[in-house]
């Protein structure tokens, strides 16, 4: 082994929409950093992610108790605060990157762990590049996280397995409800799920049943243009045959013109259209055209925060990518992301391997056509084989007084070293 | 003990909206009936509840395997099929009651166990009365069930504890999500919950937090007329102080004129207005008046079918009322319902005692004013003391391949003995 350099501090930030297991990745980073004190001095976290980095609002992770760190493994959402804040391209806003490097320099930060999705992998890569340009090299490692499961090169994304389990369980449960009541009441139930451009979460609804007539009888994917008449025929057929129809619809379903079926009209900080409400749109269509009594549910944040029904596989993988990120960094690997590699499907075995951020950034992995049945309304056996191991295993959080005992960080601020406020 | 009469058959029916634990009550009835073979011969269940009784579509419960019966304790929704079908008053439609007695007579049914809410307790009482009038006495015992928790005389209703736990857990989880993101994204999150006329389920959301600023910062009860300006001030205050605001809103919230804030305009078989959609209405109001970015969720059937997060207390009580119903019946008690009596709050101890159906039927128990804080937006310590034991304990179903292994009944039909079809 080469001569050990002087330890440098590390910066960890959570980015974008949170998940049931992003804090498990944080725990992986924290635990591994503690095991590599020769390389990593103090570990700081950005309060509200990269915003904490830019505004020099750093959290001293070392001030948290061991019980809190252990608790992160079973606590959903972003314990350190996340942010929907995308650093612009270097050409458009070089100042933001320079500011981040300024903060890093002030706190002797030599490692940057960015826990996010496509956009964040791109940012991590750019920070690595500009650090080098400014003569302040920072080892930047991405830590994958996204419920959308749309990162390339990794078999799956931490966060996805748990939302997939939530949707599969919820669909199975709601379908039993609808089947019980269909004789005299609701015939069509619509569950709207997340997945802006990729239908992985909607696909997971397909795990609720096994046989061809099992619910959900219809899945609507963003990858398949909505065909109203084929859809209505399918719903009618299911009600005729089974007495009811359960529909799982992705928020990102588009019509043949590529327009979202339900578009709220507002946009988030990344410039993405803010969606929500395709569930009632679909339910209303069924009611108007077929006359069936309907109910609809929109799981929204409930699905991605549902640590109570997290997949053990997902929790383990989330922790593993956090740990691996630190191990890569201390070995001097820069601009990489730990990816999950499927070694075998049955029995399910996986390992972690580094992939270059440049190959991950801004690439979206959609549900391949051969994972969707020919009619466009269901998942194939290949899709089921892919998804099933990802929801396997239960990882119950501890309970107190009937409720999961989630932890909150102390969040002790690191003393500022730079003068003046930085406005974002 | 008096001389044992000749065993007679029993009829069990599920009624109204299903719950996560109504099948546990069925298991209680089935297990107890098997222990009282001297009194109860065969146990039949109505396919789709009372409709199965009227149409002579009876399920032979004895044909189910012991594994299936055990599985009912952990399977949500109505395994035998439920129905939203209210028998009209005796004056309006005596023929329906006479038909039911005709079917009972044809199958030597001497016991009727009706598993439902207010309306069903009324029906069970009427069946008992008309049986006596027609010279065919039937011992009718109600088995309480309603997620709405609105039955009088019983401390709580089986089904409620589990939906309460689901809502409390989901609110806690979603609130962590919102708190993580509020710096740059969603500031107001709205969760719409069930509870048409009584705000018990909404109140349960209040268990998610403890301190005065803990989420949910706002609960909207059907018992409190919606005061728009007070509501908006409260939301604004919470966003100012906490950075975000979590709102739990009952589907049954009404304005000062007593009109539902969101009324779909359709009515169910009981003549109740079909609701759904007050969540987006509230979210939109916040957006328009205060400009905050919002998200909303409508849990709908997910909440009442969520056996995966059922309260152990609720499962135990659901089973106990089913068992007690049979024990009352074989002791010759007619027109009663097993009620849950709270013996002590801390430690929580309860017992089952019979109450007359006449005192239960069509009476609605709302959330008392002293369970709601003076400002109308939260729950008091007394409410918390009442609710907390009801969500206590976990009762995980078994899992297979990452999903709860719920059972399905074989549903073997009992041979018909009456000629001709009966149309309902």
mmCIF file of C-alpha atoms in Angstrom, chain A residues 183-372:
data_model
loop_
_atom_site.group_PDB
_atom_site.id
_atom_site.type_symbol
_atom_site.label_atom_id
_atom_site.label_comp_id
_atom_site.label_asym_id
_atom_site.label_seq_id
_atom_site.Cartn_x
_atom_site.Cartn_y
_atom_site.Cartn_z
ATOM 1 C CA UNK A 183 -70.720 -7.151 -6.090
ATOM 2 C CA UNK A 184 -72.528 -4.022 -4.884
ATOM 3 C CA UNK A 185 -69.975 -1.235 -4.789
ATOM 4 C CA UNK A 186 -66.667 -0.172 -6.344
ATOM 5 C CA UNK A 187 -65.828 -2.032 -9.542
ATOM 6 C CA UNK A 188 -62.754 -0.105 -10.604
ATOM 7 C CA UNK A 189 -59.913 0.947 -8.360
ATOM 8 C CA UNK A 190 -57.104 3.186 -9.566
ATOM 9 C CA UNK A 191 -53.796 3.566 -7.758
ATOM 10 C CA UNK A 192 -51.566 6.386 -8.957
ATOM 11 C CA UNK A 193 -47.865 5.797 -8.380
ATOM 12 C CA UNK A 194 -44.662 7.770 -8.878
ATOM 13 C CA UNK A 195 -42.286 7.456 -11.823
ATOM 14 C CA UNK A 196 -42.052 10.537 -13.925
ATOM 15 C CA UNK A 197 -40.431 9.100 -17.024
ATOM 16 C CA UNK A 198 -39.720 5.486 -16.145
ATOM 17 C CA UNK A 199 -42.408 2.989 -15.245
ATOM 18 C CA UNK A 200 -40.433 0.864 -12.814
ATOM 19 C CA UNK A 201 -42.679 1.677 -9.850
ATOM 20 C CA UNK A 202 -45.824 1.012 -11.867
ATOM 21 C CA UNK A 203 -44.288 -2.278 -12.985
ATOM 22 C CA UNK A 204 -43.788 -3.255 -9.353
ATOM 23 C CA UNK A 205 -47.566 -3.128 -8.914
ATOM 24 C CA UNK A 206 -47.602 -6.162 -11.195
ATOM 25 C CA UNK A 207 -45.976 -8.242 -8.466
ATOM 26 C CA UNK A 208 -49.245 -8.085 -6.479
ATOM 27 C CA UNK A 209 -50.684 -10.938 -8.531
ATOM 28 C CA UNK A 210 -49.459 -13.985 -10.385
ATOM 29 C CA UNK A 211 -52.087 -15.327 -12.761
ATOM 30 C CA UNK A 212 -53.294 -13.562 -15.924
ATOM 31 C CA UNK A 213 -56.544 -12.423 -14.274
ATOM 32 C CA UNK A 214 -54.942 -11.465 -10.977
ATOM 33 C CA UNK A 215 -54.916 -7.795 -10.046
ATOM 34 C CA UNK A 216 -53.687 -5.375 -11.174
ATOM 35 C CA UNK A 217 -55.468 -6.179 -14.418
ATOM 36 C CA UNK A 218 -54.143 -2.971 -15.971
ATOM 37 C CA UNK A 219 -50.825 -1.173 -15.567
ATOM 38 C CA UNK A 220 -50.292 2.114 -17.369
ATOM 39 C CA UNK A 221 -46.620 2.823 -18.083
ATOM 40 C CA UNK A 222 -45.019 6.091 -19.168
ATOM 41 C CA UNK A 223 -43.181 3.990 -21.743
ATOM 42 C CA UNK A 224 -46.437 3.110 -23.537
ATOM 43 C CA UNK A 225 -48.549 5.836 -25.134
ATOM 44 C CA UNK A 226 -52.033 5.812 -23.620
ATOM 45 C CA UNK A 227 -54.525 4.179 -25.969
ATOM 46 C CA UNK A 228 -57.936 5.116 -24.636
ATOM 47 C CA UNK A 229 -60.041 2.599 -26.512
ATOM 48 C CA UNK A 230 -57.719 -0.332 -25.841
ATOM 49 C CA UNK A 231 -57.633 0.714 -22.186
ATOM 50 C CA UNK A 232 -61.414 0.939 -21.871
ATOM 51 C CA UNK A 233 -61.859 -2.419 -23.593
ATOM 52 C CA UNK A 234 -59.420 -3.959 -21.169
ATOM 53 C CA UNK A 235 -61.185 -2.500 -18.118
ATOM 54 C CA UNK A 236 -64.568 -3.637 -19.399
ATOM 55 C CA UNK A 237 -63.200 -7.109 -20.063
ATOM 56 C CA UNK A 238 -61.814 -7.411 -16.559
ATOM 57 C CA UNK A 239 -65.017 -6.230 -14.892
ATOM 58 C CA UNK A 240 -66.952 -8.679 -17.040
ATOM 59 C CA UNK A 241 -64.690 -11.595 -16.220
ATOM 60 C CA UNK A 242 -63.504 -10.880 -12.685
ATOM 61 C CA UNK A 243 -66.229 -8.570 -11.442
ATOM 62 C CA UNK A 244 -63.761 -5.764 -10.899
ATOM 63 C CA UNK A 245 -60.626 -4.133 -12.278
ATOM 64 C CA UNK A 246 -57.559 -2.814 -10.467
ATOM 65 C CA UNK A 247 -55.471 -0.248 -12.338
ATOM 66 C CA UNK A 248 -51.972 0.912 -11.410
ATOM 67 C CA UNK A 249 -51.138 4.120 -13.246
ATOM 68 C CA UNK A 250 -47.811 5.898 -13.384
ATOM 69 C CA UNK A 251 -47.946 9.644 -12.835
ATOM 70 C CA UNK A 252 -45.956 9.951 -16.046
ATOM 71 C CA UNK A 253 -48.431 8.381 -18.461
ATOM 72 C CA UNK A 254 -48.614 10.311 -21.712
ATOM 73 C CA UNK A 255 -50.991 10.311 -24.629
ATOM 74 C CA UNK A 256 -49.955 9.606 -28.219
ATOM 75 C CA UNK A 257 -48.818 13.243 -28.611
ATOM 76 C CA UNK A 258 -46.387 12.815 -25.720
ATOM 77 C CA UNK A 259 -48.420 15.029 -23.401
ATOM 78 C CA UNK A 260 -48.887 14.018 -19.758
ATOM 79 C CA UNK A 261 -52.484 12.957 -19.093
ATOM 80 C CA UNK A 262 -52.459 15.065 -15.968
ATOM 81 C CA UNK A 263 -50.231 18.077 -15.874
ATOM 82 C CA UNK A 264 -50.520 20.468 -12.977
ATOM 83 C CA UNK A 265 -48.778 23.140 -14.978
ATOM 84 C CA UNK A 266 -46.161 24.001 -12.341
ATOM 85 C CA UNK A 267 -42.487 23.112 -12.582
ATOM 86 C CA UNK A 268 -39.964 22.131 -9.948
ATOM 87 C CA UNK A 269 -36.450 23.509 -9.459
ATOM 88 C CA UNK A 270 -35.077 21.070 -12.023
ATOM 89 C CA UNK A 271 -37.512 22.410 -14.586
ATOM 90 C CA UNK A 272 -39.505 19.180 -14.559
ATOM 91 C CA UNK A 273 -43.279 19.447 -14.838
ATOM 92 C CA UNK A 274 -44.902 18.837 -11.474
ATOM 93 C CA UNK A 275 -47.346 16.022 -11.839
ATOM 94 C CA UNK A 276 -50.105 14.556 -9.723
ATOM 95 C CA UNK A 277 -53.657 13.719 -10.353
ATOM 96 C CA UNK A 278 -53.633 11.264 -13.250
ATOM 97 C CA UNK A 279 -55.347 8.767 -10.906
ATOM 98 C CA UNK A 280 -58.590 10.744 -10.683
ATOM 99 C CA UNK A 281 -58.364 11.536 -14.412
ATOM 100 C CA UNK A 282 -58.299 7.830 -15.263
ATOM 101 C CA UNK A 283 -61.052 7.053 -12.744
ATOM 102 C CA UNK A 284 -63.254 9.782 -14.185
ATOM 103 C CA UNK A 285 -62.698 8.477 -17.709
ATOM 104 C CA UNK A 286 -63.807 5.002 -16.640
ATOM 105 C CA UNK A 287 -66.882 6.422 -14.940
ATOM 106 C CA UNK A 288 -67.878 8.558 -17.927
ATOM 107 C CA UNK A 289 -67.293 5.972 -20.599
ATOM 108 C CA UNK A 290 -68.172 2.735 -18.818
ATOM 109 C CA UNK A 291 -70.307 3.913 -15.911
ATOM 110 C CA UNK A 292 -68.560 1.867 -13.243
ATOM 111 C CA UNK A 293 -68.371 2.999 -9.664
ATOM 112 C CA UNK A 294 -64.766 3.816 -8.893
ATOM 113 C CA UNK A 295 -62.356 4.673 -6.140
ATOM 114 C CA UNK A 296 -58.871 6.059 -6.546
ATOM 115 C CA UNK A 297 -55.831 6.504 -4.353
ATOM 116 C CA UNK A 298 -52.751 8.635 -4.777
ATOM 117 C CA UNK A 299 -49.940 7.311 -2.601
ATOM 118 C CA UNK A 300 -47.625 10.264 -3.237
ATOM 119 C CA UNK A 301 -44.979 10.677 -0.494
ATOM 120 C CA UNK A 302 -46.437 7.766 1.457
ATOM 121 C CA UNK A 303 -44.834 5.380 -1.029
ATOM 122 C CA UNK A 304 -41.299 6.704 -0.945
ATOM 123 C CA UNK A 305 -41.210 7.332 2.822
ATOM 124 C CA UNK A 306 -42.677 3.956 3.780
ATOM 125 C CA UNK A 307 -39.778 2.646 5.808
ATOM 126 C CA UNK A 308 -42.238 0.497 7.771
ATOM 127 C CA UNK A 309 -42.543 -1.834 4.768
ATOM 128 C CA UNK A 310 -39.013 -1.428 3.371
ATOM 129 C CA UNK A 311 -37.354 -4.223 1.426
ATOM 130 C CA UNK A 312 -34.483 -5.767 3.355
ATOM 131 C CA UNK A 313 -32.595 -6.195 0.096
ATOM 132 C CA UNK A 314 -32.984 -2.482 -0.521
ATOM 133 C CA UNK A 315 -31.854 -1.501 2.981
ATOM 134 C CA UNK A 316 -28.786 -3.747 2.653
ATOM 135 C CA UNK A 317 -27.907 -2.365 -0.767
ATOM 136 C CA UNK A 318 -28.399 1.232 0.340
ATOM 137 C CA UNK A 319 -25.982 0.687 3.203
ATOM 138 C CA UNK A 320 -23.545 -1.163 0.959
ATOM 139 C CA UNK A 321 -23.297 1.614 -1.645
ATOM 140 C CA UNK A 322 -22.645 4.181 1.100
ATOM 141 C CA UNK A 323 -19.888 2.033 2.541
ATOM 142 C CA UNK A 324 -18.396 1.266 -0.872
ATOM 143 C CA UNK A 325 -18.346 4.970 -1.803
ATOM 144 C CA UNK A 326 -16.014 5.667 1.112
ATOM 145 C CA UNK A 327 -13.841 2.665 0.316
ATOM 146 C CA UNK A 328 -13.468 3.793 -3.293
ATOM 147 C CA UNK A 329 -12.636 7.344 -2.205
ATOM 148 C CA UNK A 330 -9.911 6.350 0.224
ATOM 149 C CA UNK A 331 -8.409 4.178 -2.496
ATOM 150 C CA UNK A 332 -8.161 7.332 -4.587
ATOM 151 C CA UNK A 333 -10.917 6.512 -7.031
ATOM 152 C CA UNK A 334 -12.435 9.743 -8.279
ATOM 153 C CA UNK A 335 -15.563 10.358 -10.356
ATOM 154 C CA UNK A 336 -17.091 6.965 -9.739
ATOM 155 C CA UNK A 337 -20.313 5.542 -8.334
ATOM 156 C CA UNK A 338 -20.794 2.186 -6.619
ATOM 157 C CA UNK A 339 -23.168 0.183 -8.793
ATOM 158 C CA UNK A 340 -25.136 -2.905 -7.842
ATOM 159 C CA UNK A 341 -24.259 -5.859 -10.043
ATOM 160 C CA UNK A 342 -26.579 -8.869 -10.164
ATOM 161 C CA UNK A 343 -24.466 -12.002 -9.991
ATOM 162 C CA UNK A 344 -27.393 -14.386 -10.133
ATOM 163 C CA UNK A 345 -31.154 -14.097 -10.075
ATOM 164 C CA UNK A 346 -32.186 -17.309 -8.368
ATOM 165 C CA UNK A 347 -30.800 -17.466 -5.764
ATOM 166 C CA UNK A 348 -30.388 -13.714 -5.848
ATOM 167 C CA UNK A 349 -26.769 -12.648 -5.378
ATOM 168 C CA UNK A 350 -25.278 -9.230 -5.887
ATOM 169 C CA UNK A 351 -22.037 -7.313 -5.470
ATOM 170 C CA UNK A 352 -20.924 -3.699 -5.636
ATOM 171 C CA UNK A 353 -18.603 -2.440 -8.365
ATOM 172 C CA UNK A 354 -17.480 1.035 -9.375
ATOM 173 C CA UNK A 355 -18.743 2.642 -12.572
ATOM 174 C CA UNK A 356 -17.623 6.019 -13.962
ATOM 175 C CA UNK A 357 -19.909 8.951 -13.137
ATOM 176 C CA UNK A 358 -19.465 10.165 -16.704
ATOM 177 C CA UNK A 359 -21.310 7.079 -17.908
ATOM 178 C CA UNK A 360 -24.139 7.490 -15.390
ATOM 179 C CA UNK A 361 -24.792 11.223 -15.409
ATOM 180 C CA UNK A 362 -28.005 12.309 -17.116
ATOM 181 C CA UNK A 363 -28.737 8.893 -18.624
ATOM 182 C CA UNK A 364 -32.221 7.534 -17.938
ATOM 183 C CA UNK A 365 -32.934 3.805 -17.838
ATOM 184 C CA UNK A 366 -36.517 3.123 -18.789
ATOM 185 C CA UNK A 367 -38.483 -0.098 -18.556
ATOM 186 C CA UNK A 368 -37.432 -2.126 -21.631
ATOM 187 C CA UNK A 369 -40.184 -3.139 -24.031
ATOM 188 C CA UNK A 370 -39.682 -6.848 -23.331
ATOM 189 C CA UNK A 371 -40.541 -6.255 -19.669
ATOM 190 C CA UNK A 372 -43.997 -5.067 -20.743
#
